[in-house]
Short mmCIF file of C-alpha atoms in Angstrom, two decimals:
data_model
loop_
_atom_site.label_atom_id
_atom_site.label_comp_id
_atom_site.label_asym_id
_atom_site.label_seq_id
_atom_site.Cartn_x
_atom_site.Cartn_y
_atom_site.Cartn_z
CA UNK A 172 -5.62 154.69 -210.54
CA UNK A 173 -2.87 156.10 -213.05
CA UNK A 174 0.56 156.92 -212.18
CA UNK A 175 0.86 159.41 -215.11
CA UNK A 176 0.90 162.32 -212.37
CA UNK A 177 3.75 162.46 -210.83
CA UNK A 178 7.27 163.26 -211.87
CA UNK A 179 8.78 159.62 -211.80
CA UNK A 180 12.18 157.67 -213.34
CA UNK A 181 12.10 155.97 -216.88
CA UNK A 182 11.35 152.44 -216.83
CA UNK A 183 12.20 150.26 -219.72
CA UNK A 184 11.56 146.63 -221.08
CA UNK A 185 14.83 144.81 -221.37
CA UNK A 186 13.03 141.01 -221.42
CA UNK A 187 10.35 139.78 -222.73
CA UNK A 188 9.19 135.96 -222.89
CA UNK A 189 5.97 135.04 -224.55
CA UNK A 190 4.44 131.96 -225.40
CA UNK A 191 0.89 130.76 -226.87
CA UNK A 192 -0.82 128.81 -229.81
CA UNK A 193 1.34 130.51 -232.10
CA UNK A 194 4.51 129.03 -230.71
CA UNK A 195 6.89 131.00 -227.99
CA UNK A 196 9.27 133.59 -228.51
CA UNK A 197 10.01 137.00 -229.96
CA UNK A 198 10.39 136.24 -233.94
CA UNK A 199 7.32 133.96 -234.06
CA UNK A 200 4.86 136.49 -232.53
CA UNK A 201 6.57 139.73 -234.49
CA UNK A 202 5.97 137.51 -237.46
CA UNK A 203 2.26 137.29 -236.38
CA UNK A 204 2.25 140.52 -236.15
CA UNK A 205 2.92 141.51 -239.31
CA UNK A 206 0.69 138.76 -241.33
CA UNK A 207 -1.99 139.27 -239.01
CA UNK A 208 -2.02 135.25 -237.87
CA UNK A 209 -3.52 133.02 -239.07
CA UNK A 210 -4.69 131.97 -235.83
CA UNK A 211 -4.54 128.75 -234.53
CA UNK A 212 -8.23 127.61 -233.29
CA UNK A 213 -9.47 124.49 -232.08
CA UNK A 214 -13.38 124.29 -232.73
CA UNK A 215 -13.91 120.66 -232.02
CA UNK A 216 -12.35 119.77 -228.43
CA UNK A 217 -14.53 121.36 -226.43
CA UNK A 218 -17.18 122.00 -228.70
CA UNK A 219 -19.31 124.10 -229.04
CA UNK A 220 -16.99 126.81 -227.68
CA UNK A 221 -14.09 127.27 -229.78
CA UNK A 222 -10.44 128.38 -228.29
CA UNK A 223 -6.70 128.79 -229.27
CA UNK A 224 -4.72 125.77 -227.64
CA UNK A 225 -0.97 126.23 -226.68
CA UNK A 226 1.50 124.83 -228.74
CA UNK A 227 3.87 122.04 -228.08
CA UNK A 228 6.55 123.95 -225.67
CA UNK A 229 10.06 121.63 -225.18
CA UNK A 230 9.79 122.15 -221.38
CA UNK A 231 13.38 120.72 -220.58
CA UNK A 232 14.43 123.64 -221.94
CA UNK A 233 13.33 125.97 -219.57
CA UNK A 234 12.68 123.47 -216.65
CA UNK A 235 15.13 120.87 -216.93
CA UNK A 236 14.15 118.39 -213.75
CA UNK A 237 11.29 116.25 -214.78
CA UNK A 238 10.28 116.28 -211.18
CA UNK A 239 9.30 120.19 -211.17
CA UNK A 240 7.47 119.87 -214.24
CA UNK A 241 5.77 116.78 -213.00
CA UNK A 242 4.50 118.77 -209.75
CA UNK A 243 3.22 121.80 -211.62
CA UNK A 244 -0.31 122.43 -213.23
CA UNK A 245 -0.37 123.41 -216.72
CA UNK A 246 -0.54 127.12 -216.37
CA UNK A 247 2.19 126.97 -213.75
CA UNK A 248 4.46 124.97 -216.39
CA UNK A 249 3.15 127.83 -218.76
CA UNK A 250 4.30 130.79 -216.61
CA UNK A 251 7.52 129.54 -215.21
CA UNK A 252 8.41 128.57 -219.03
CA UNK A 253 7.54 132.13 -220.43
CA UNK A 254 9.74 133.94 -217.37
CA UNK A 255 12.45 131.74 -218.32
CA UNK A 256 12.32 133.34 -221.83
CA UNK A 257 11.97 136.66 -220.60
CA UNK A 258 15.14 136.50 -218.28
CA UNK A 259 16.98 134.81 -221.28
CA UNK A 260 15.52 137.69 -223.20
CA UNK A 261 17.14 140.22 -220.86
CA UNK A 262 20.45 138.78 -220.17
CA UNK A 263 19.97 137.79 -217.09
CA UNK A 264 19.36 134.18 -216.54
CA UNK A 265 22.73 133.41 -214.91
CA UNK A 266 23.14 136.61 -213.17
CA UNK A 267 23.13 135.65 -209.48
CA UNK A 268 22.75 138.97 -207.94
CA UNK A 269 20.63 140.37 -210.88
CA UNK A 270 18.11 137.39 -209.85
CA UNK A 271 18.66 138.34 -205.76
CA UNK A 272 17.56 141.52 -206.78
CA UNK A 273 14.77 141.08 -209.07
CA UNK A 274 11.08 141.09 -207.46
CA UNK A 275 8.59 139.42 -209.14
CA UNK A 276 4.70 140.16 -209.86
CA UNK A 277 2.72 137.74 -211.04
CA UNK A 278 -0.62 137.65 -212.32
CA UNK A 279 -2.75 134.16 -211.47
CA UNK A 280 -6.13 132.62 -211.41
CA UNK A 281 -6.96 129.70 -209.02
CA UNK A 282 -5.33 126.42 -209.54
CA UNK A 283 -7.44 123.34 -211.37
CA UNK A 284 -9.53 121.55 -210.28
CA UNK A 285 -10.54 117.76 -209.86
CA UNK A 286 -12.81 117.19 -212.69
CA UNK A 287 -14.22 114.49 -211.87
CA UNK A 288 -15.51 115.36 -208.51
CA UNK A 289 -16.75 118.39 -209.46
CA UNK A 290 -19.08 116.12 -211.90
CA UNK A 291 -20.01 113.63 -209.67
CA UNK A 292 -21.05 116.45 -207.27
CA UNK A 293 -23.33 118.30 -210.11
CA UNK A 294 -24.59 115.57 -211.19
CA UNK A 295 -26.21 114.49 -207.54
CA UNK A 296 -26.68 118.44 -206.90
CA UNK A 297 -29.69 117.68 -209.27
CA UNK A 298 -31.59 114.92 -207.28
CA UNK A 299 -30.77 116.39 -203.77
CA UNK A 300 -33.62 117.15 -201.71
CA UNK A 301 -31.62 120.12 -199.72
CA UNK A 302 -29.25 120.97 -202.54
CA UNK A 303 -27.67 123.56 -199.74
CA UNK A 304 -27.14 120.20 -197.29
CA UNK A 305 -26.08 118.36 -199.79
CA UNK A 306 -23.62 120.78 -201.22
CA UNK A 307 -21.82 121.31 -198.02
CA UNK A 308 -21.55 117.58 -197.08
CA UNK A 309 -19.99 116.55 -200.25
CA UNK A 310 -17.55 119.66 -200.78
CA UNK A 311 -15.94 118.73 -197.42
CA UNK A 312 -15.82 114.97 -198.05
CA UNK A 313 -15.15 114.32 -201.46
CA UNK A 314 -12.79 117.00 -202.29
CA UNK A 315 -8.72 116.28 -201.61
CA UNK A 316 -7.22 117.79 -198.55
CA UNK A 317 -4.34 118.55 -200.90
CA UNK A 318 -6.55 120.35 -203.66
CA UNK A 319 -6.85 123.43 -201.72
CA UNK A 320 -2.54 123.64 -201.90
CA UNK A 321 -2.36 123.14 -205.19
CA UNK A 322 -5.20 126.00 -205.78
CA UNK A 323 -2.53 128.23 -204.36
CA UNK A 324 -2.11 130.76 -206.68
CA UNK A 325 1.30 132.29 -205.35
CA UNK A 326 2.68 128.71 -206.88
CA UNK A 327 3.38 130.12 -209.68
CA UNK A 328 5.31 132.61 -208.53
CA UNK A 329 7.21 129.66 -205.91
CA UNK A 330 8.14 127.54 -209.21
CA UNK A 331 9.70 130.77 -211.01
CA UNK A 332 12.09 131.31 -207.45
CA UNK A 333 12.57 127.05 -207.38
CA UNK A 334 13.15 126.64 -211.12
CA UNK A 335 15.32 129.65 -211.39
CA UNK A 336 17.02 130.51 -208.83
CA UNK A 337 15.36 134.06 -208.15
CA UNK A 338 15.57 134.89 -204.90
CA UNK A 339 13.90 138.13 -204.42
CA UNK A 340 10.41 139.05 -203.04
CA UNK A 341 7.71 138.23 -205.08
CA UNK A 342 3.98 139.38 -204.76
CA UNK A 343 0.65 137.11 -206.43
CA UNK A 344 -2.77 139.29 -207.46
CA UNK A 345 -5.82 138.15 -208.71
CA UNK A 346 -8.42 139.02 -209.79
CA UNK A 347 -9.14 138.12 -213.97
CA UNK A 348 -8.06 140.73 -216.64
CA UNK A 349 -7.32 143.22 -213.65
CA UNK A 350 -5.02 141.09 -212.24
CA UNK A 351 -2.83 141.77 -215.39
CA UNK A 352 -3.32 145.51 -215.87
CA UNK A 353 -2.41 145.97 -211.54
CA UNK A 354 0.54 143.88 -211.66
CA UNK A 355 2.27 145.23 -214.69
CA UNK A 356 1.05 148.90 -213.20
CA UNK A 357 2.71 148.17 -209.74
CA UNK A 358 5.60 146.86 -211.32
CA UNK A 359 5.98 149.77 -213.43
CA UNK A 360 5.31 152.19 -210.03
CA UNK A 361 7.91 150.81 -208.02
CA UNK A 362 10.58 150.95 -210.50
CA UNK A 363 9.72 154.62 -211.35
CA UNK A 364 9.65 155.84 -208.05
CA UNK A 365 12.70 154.21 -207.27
CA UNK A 366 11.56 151.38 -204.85
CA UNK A 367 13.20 148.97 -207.38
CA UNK A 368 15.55 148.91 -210.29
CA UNK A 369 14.32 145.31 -211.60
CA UNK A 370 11.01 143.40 -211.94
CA UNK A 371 9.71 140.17 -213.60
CA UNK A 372 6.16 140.64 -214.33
CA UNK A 373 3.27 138.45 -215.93
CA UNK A 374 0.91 136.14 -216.10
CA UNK A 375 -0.14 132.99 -217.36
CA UNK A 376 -3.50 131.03 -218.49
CA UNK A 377 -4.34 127.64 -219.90
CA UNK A 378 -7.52 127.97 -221.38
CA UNK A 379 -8.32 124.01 -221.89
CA UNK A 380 -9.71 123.89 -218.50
CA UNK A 381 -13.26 122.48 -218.75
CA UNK A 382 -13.79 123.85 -215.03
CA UNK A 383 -13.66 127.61 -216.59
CA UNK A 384 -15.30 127.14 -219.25
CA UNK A 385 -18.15 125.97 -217.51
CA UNK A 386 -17.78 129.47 -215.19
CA UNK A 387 -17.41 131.98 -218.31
CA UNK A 388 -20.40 129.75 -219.89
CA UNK A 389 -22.72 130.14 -216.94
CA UNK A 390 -21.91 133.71 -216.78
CA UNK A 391 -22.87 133.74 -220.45
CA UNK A 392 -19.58 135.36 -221.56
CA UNK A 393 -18.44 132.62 -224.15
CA UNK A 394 -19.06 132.91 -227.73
CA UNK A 395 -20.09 129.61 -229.42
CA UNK A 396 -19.78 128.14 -233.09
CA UNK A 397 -16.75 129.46 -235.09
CA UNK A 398 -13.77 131.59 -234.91
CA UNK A 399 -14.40 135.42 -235.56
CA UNK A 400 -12.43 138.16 -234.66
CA UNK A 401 -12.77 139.81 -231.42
CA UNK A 402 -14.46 143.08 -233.31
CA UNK A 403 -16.54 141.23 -235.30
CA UNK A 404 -18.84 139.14 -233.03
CA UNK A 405 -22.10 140.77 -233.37
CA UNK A 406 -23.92 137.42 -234.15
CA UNK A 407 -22.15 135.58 -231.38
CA UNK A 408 -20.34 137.88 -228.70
CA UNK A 409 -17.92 136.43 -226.23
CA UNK A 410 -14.42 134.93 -225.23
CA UNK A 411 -13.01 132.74 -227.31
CA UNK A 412 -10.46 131.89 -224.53
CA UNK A 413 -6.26 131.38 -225.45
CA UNK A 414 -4.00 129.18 -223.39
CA UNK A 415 -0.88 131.92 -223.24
CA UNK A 416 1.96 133.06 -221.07
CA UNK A 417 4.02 136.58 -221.11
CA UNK A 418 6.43 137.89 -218.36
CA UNK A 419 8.55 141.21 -218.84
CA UNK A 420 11.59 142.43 -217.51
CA UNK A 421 11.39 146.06 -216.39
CA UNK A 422 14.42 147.62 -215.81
CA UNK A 423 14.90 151.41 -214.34
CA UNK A 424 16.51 152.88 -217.57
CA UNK A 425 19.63 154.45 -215.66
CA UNK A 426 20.25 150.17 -214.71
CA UNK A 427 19.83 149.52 -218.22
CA UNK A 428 22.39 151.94 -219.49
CA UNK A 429 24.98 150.44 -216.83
CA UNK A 430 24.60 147.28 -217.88
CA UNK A 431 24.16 147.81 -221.76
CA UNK A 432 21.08 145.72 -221.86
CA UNK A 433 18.90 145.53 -224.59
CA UNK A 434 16.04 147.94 -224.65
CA UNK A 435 12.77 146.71 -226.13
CA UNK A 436 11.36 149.83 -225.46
CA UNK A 437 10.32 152.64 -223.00
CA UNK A 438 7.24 151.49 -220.90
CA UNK A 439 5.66 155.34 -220.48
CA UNK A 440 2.90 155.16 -218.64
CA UNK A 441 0.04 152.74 -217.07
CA UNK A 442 -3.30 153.18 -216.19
CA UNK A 443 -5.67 151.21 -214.01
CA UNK A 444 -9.47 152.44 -213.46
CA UNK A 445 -12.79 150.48 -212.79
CA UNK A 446 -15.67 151.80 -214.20
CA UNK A 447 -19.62 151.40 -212.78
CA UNK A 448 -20.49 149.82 -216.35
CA UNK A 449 -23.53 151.22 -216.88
CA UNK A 450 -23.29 152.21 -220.69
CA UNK A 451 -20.99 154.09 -221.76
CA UNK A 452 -18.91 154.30 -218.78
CA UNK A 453 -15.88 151.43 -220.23
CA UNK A 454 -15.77 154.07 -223.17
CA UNK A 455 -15.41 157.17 -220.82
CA UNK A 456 -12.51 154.86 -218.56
CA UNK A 457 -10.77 154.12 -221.40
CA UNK A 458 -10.82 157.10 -223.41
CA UNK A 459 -9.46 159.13 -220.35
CA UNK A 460 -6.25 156.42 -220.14
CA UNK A 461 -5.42 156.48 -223.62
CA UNK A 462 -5.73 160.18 -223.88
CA UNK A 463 -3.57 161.08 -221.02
CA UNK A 464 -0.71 159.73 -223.28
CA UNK A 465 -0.24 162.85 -225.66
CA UNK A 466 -0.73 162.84 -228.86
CA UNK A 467 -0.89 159.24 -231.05
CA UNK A 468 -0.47 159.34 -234.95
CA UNK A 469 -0.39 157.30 -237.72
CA UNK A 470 3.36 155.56 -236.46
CA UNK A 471 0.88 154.58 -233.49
CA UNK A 472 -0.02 150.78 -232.91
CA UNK A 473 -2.74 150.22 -230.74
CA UNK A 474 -2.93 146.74 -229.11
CA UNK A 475 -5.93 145.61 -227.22
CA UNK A 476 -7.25 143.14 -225.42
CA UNK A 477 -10.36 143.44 -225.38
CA UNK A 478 -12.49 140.45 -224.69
CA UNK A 479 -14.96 139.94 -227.65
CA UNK A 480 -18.01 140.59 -224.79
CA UNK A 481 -21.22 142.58 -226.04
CA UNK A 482 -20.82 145.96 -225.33
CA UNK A 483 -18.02 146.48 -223.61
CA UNK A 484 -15.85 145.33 -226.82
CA UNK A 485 -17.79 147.63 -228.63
CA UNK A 486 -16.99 150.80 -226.37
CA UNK A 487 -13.57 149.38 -226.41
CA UNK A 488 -13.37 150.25 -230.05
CA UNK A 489 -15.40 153.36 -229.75
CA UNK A 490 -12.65 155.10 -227.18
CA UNK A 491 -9.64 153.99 -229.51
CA UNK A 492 -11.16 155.36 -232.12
CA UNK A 493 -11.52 158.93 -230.35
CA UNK A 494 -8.29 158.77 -228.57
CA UNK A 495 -6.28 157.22 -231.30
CA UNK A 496 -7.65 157.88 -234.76
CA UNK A 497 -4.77 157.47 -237.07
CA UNK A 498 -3.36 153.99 -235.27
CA UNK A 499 -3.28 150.75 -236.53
CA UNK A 500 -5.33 148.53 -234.37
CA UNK A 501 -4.59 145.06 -234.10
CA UNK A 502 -6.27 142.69 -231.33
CA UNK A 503 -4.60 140.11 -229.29
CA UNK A 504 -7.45 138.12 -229.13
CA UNK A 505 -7.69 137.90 -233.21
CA UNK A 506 -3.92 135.78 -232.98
CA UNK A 507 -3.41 134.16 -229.89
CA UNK A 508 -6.95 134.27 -227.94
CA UNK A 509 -8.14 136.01 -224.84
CA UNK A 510 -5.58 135.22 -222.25
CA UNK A 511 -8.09 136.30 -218.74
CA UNK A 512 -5.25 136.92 -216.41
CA UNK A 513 -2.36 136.78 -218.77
CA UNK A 514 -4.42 139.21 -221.33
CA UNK A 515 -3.02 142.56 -220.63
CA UNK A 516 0.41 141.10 -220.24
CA UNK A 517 0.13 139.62 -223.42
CA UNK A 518 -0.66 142.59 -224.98
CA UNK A 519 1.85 144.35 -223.74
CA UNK A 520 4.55 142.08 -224.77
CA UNK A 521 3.92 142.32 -228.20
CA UNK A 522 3.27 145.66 -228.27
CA UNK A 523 7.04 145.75 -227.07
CA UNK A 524 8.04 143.30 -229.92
CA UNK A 525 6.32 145.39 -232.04
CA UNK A 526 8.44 148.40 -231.20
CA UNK A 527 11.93 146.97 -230.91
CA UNK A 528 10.76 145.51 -234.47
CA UNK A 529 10.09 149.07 -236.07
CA UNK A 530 7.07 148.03 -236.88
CA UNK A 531 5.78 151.33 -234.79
CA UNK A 532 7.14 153.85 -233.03
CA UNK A 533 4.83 153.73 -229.92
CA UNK A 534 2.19 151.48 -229.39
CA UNK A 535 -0.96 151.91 -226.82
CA UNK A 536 -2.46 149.04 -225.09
CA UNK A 537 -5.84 148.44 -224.10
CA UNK A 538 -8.11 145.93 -222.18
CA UNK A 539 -11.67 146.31 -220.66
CA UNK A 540 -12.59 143.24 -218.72
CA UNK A 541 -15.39 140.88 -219.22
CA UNK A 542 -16.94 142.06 -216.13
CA UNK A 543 -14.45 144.63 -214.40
CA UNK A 544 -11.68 146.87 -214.80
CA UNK A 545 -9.88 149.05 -217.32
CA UNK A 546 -6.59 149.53 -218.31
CA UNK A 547 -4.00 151.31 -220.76
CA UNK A 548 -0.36 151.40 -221.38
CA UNK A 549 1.41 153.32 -223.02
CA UNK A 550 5.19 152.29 -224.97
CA UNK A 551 7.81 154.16 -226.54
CA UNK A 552 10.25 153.06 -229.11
CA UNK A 553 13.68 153.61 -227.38
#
C-alpha cells in the first residue's frame, strides 16, 4: 500500500535519535556516512555468526532512575534511549503539551527469553518419546508466569510514556522488517492527512540475543564466517544482525513553521507492498516504490536496508539500479548491521542526517525483508 496517491499535507522530520555499534547520535553516524564505517563487528562472541554489537550508551542520561532501567530488557533500554534523543533532537523534551500531543508508533519484536529453559527444554526435546507430549508439558511448567509480560511488545512503547512523560496514544506493530516500513508509513499517513500534527516513530533491536539467532539460523538466513558487505555475500549470504535503535519526530510542516523547529528534511512519500516472492517479484515491488518518486539524479542518495539474503538482496540492487541509476548507494547494513525491526527506521534516519548534512539533496530508502515485505521512502532536503 502507498500513500503517494492522494493529495495530502507536507510532513517533515524535526527529530531524529539514533543509536548503534557506531555510537548514538547525529554527528557520529553523518561521520559514518561519509567514511563509509569502518564497521564495528564482533566475529568471536557468538561465533560462527558474526554481528555489530551496540556500543556503551550512558543510560542515566536518557533514563535517569536506575529502577526503570533495571526493569527493562535490553532492546527496551535501547528504544526508550534513542526516543529520548530524538525528542532532544526536536526540541521537545520538556514541552508538556507538545508530549500530550505527540502519538507514538513503535516498531517491536517479542521480548527475551529465558535462556536457560529454553536449553534445558531442547536438550530433553531430543530423548522424548512423544516430543509433542513432552513439549506441551514442559512449556507450561517450566516457563515463568511472568515471562509472557515481559514478552509484551507494547513495553516499549509503556517505558517511552513512563520515562518521558509522553502522554499521548501510542500504537505497537510487529511483524520483522515490515514492522518498520508500516509504522513509519502510518505515521507519515496520519500526519499528512491531518489526523495528527506530531509523531514519535521507531524501532529498536538488540541483536546479541542467542534466542534469535538460533530462529534466523534455523531458517537458514544467517551468514557465517567473516564480515562482508551486505552486496557482496555471494559465498556466504545472510544477516549479519546489528543491535540498533532510531525514532523520528514527524512534524506536519505548517507545525514546524509555527514553532521554528529544525527541519531535517521533507519526508515525501512512503511505500509499503508485499510481494509473492517468486523470482523476480521483490525487484518488480521495489522498482514500482522507488519509481513513483520522480525523477532521482546524481545529488540522489539511496539508502537501503536490505538484508544480505540470497536473492532477494540481489533484486534489491537490481531495482535501484533501474529506478535510480545515477545515486550513490550506501547500505545500512555495511555500518551498523541489519537492524530486523529497527532496519527501515534506521535507514531512514540517516538518510535524514544525510540530508540536513548536504551530503545529498534527496535520498531514497529501501528494504526487502528476509522473508516478507517491501518498502521505500522517499526524503527531500528542506
Amino acid at each position: 500500500m502507498s500513500d503517494m496517491t492522494m493529495d495530502r499535507r507536507d510532513v517533515v522530520i524535526t527529530g531524529v535519535g539514533i543509536a548503534s555499534s557506531l555510537g548514538e547520535g547525529i554527528e557520529t553516524h553523518a561521520a559514518a556516512l561519509k567514511t563509509g564505517g569502518p564497521p564495528v563487528v564482533d566475529t568471536e562472541s557468538f561465533k560462527p555468526y558474526p554481528l555489530h554489537p551496540l556500543a556503551a550508551l550512558e543510560l542515566d542520561r536518557q533514563i535517569p532512575k536506575k529502577s526503570d532501567q533495571r526493569q527493562m530488557e535490553p532492546w527496551q533500554r535501547l528504544g526508550v534511549y534513542a526516543a529520548g534523543l530524538a525528542l532532544d533532537s526536536a526540541g521537545i523534551k520538556e514541552d508538556t503539551d507538545a508530549k500530550s500531543a505527540l502519538q507514538v508508533i513503535v516498531a517491536a519484536g517479542g521480548g527475551e527469553r529465558d535462556h536457560a529453559v529454553d536449553s534445558a527444554i531442547l536438550t530433553g526435546l531430543r530423548g522424548a518419546n512423544e516430543p509433542g507430549t513432552y513439549l506441551n508439558e514442559h512449556l507450561m511448567g517450566d516457563l515463568r508466569p511472568t515471562l509472557f509480560l515481559a514478552q509484551l511488545s507494547n513495553l516499549l512503547a509503556g517505558n517511552i510514556a513512563i520515562v518521558h512523560g509522553v502522554t499521548g496514544p501510542s500504537r505497537t506493530f510487529m511483524g520483522e522488517e515490515q514492522a518498520g516500513v508500516d509504522a513509519i508509513r502510518t505515521a507519515h499517513a496520519r500526519i499528512a492527512a491531518g489526523q495528527s500534527d506530531l509523531m514519535l516513530v521507531g524501532g529498536a533491536y538488540n541483536a546479541e540475543r542467542r534466542d534469535m539467532l538460533l530462529l534466523f539460523e534455523l531458517g537458514g538466513y544467517l551468514r557465517r564466517g567473516s564480515f562482508a558487505p551486505v552486496f557482496a555475500r555471494d559465498d556466504a549470504p545472510g544477516l549479519i544482525t546489528g543491535s540498533a535503535g532510531a525514532f523520528l519526530v514527524l512534524e506536519s510542516a505548517e507545525r514546524a513553521a509555527a514553532r521554528g523547529a529544525k527541519v531535517y528534511a521533507k519526508l515525501g512519500h512512503v511505500g509499503a507492498t508485499r510481494s509473492h516472492r517468486t523470482p523476480g517479484t521483490v525487484e518488480s515491488a521495489l522498482t514500482t516504490l522507488v519509481s513513483g518518486f520522480g525523477t532521482t539524479g546524481s545529488d540522489t542518495l539511496a539508502i537501503s536496508a536490505a538484508t544480505g539474503c540470497a536473492g532477494i538482496t540481489a533484486e534489491e540492487a537490481n531495482a535501484l539500479a533501474k529506478a535510480a541509476p545515477s545515486a550513490k548507494r550506501i547500505a545500512t547494513g555495511d555500518l551498523v548491521g541489519h537492524g530486523v525491526e529497527a532496519a527501515f527506521p534506521v535507514s531512514v534516519a540517516l538518510a535524514a542526517i544525510a540530508v540536513s548534512g548536504g551530503q545529498a539533496k534527496e535520498a531514497i530508502v529501501t528494504g526487502a525483508g528476509h522473508w516478507r515485505g517491501e518498502g521505500a521512502a522517499h526524503l527531500i532536503q528542506a
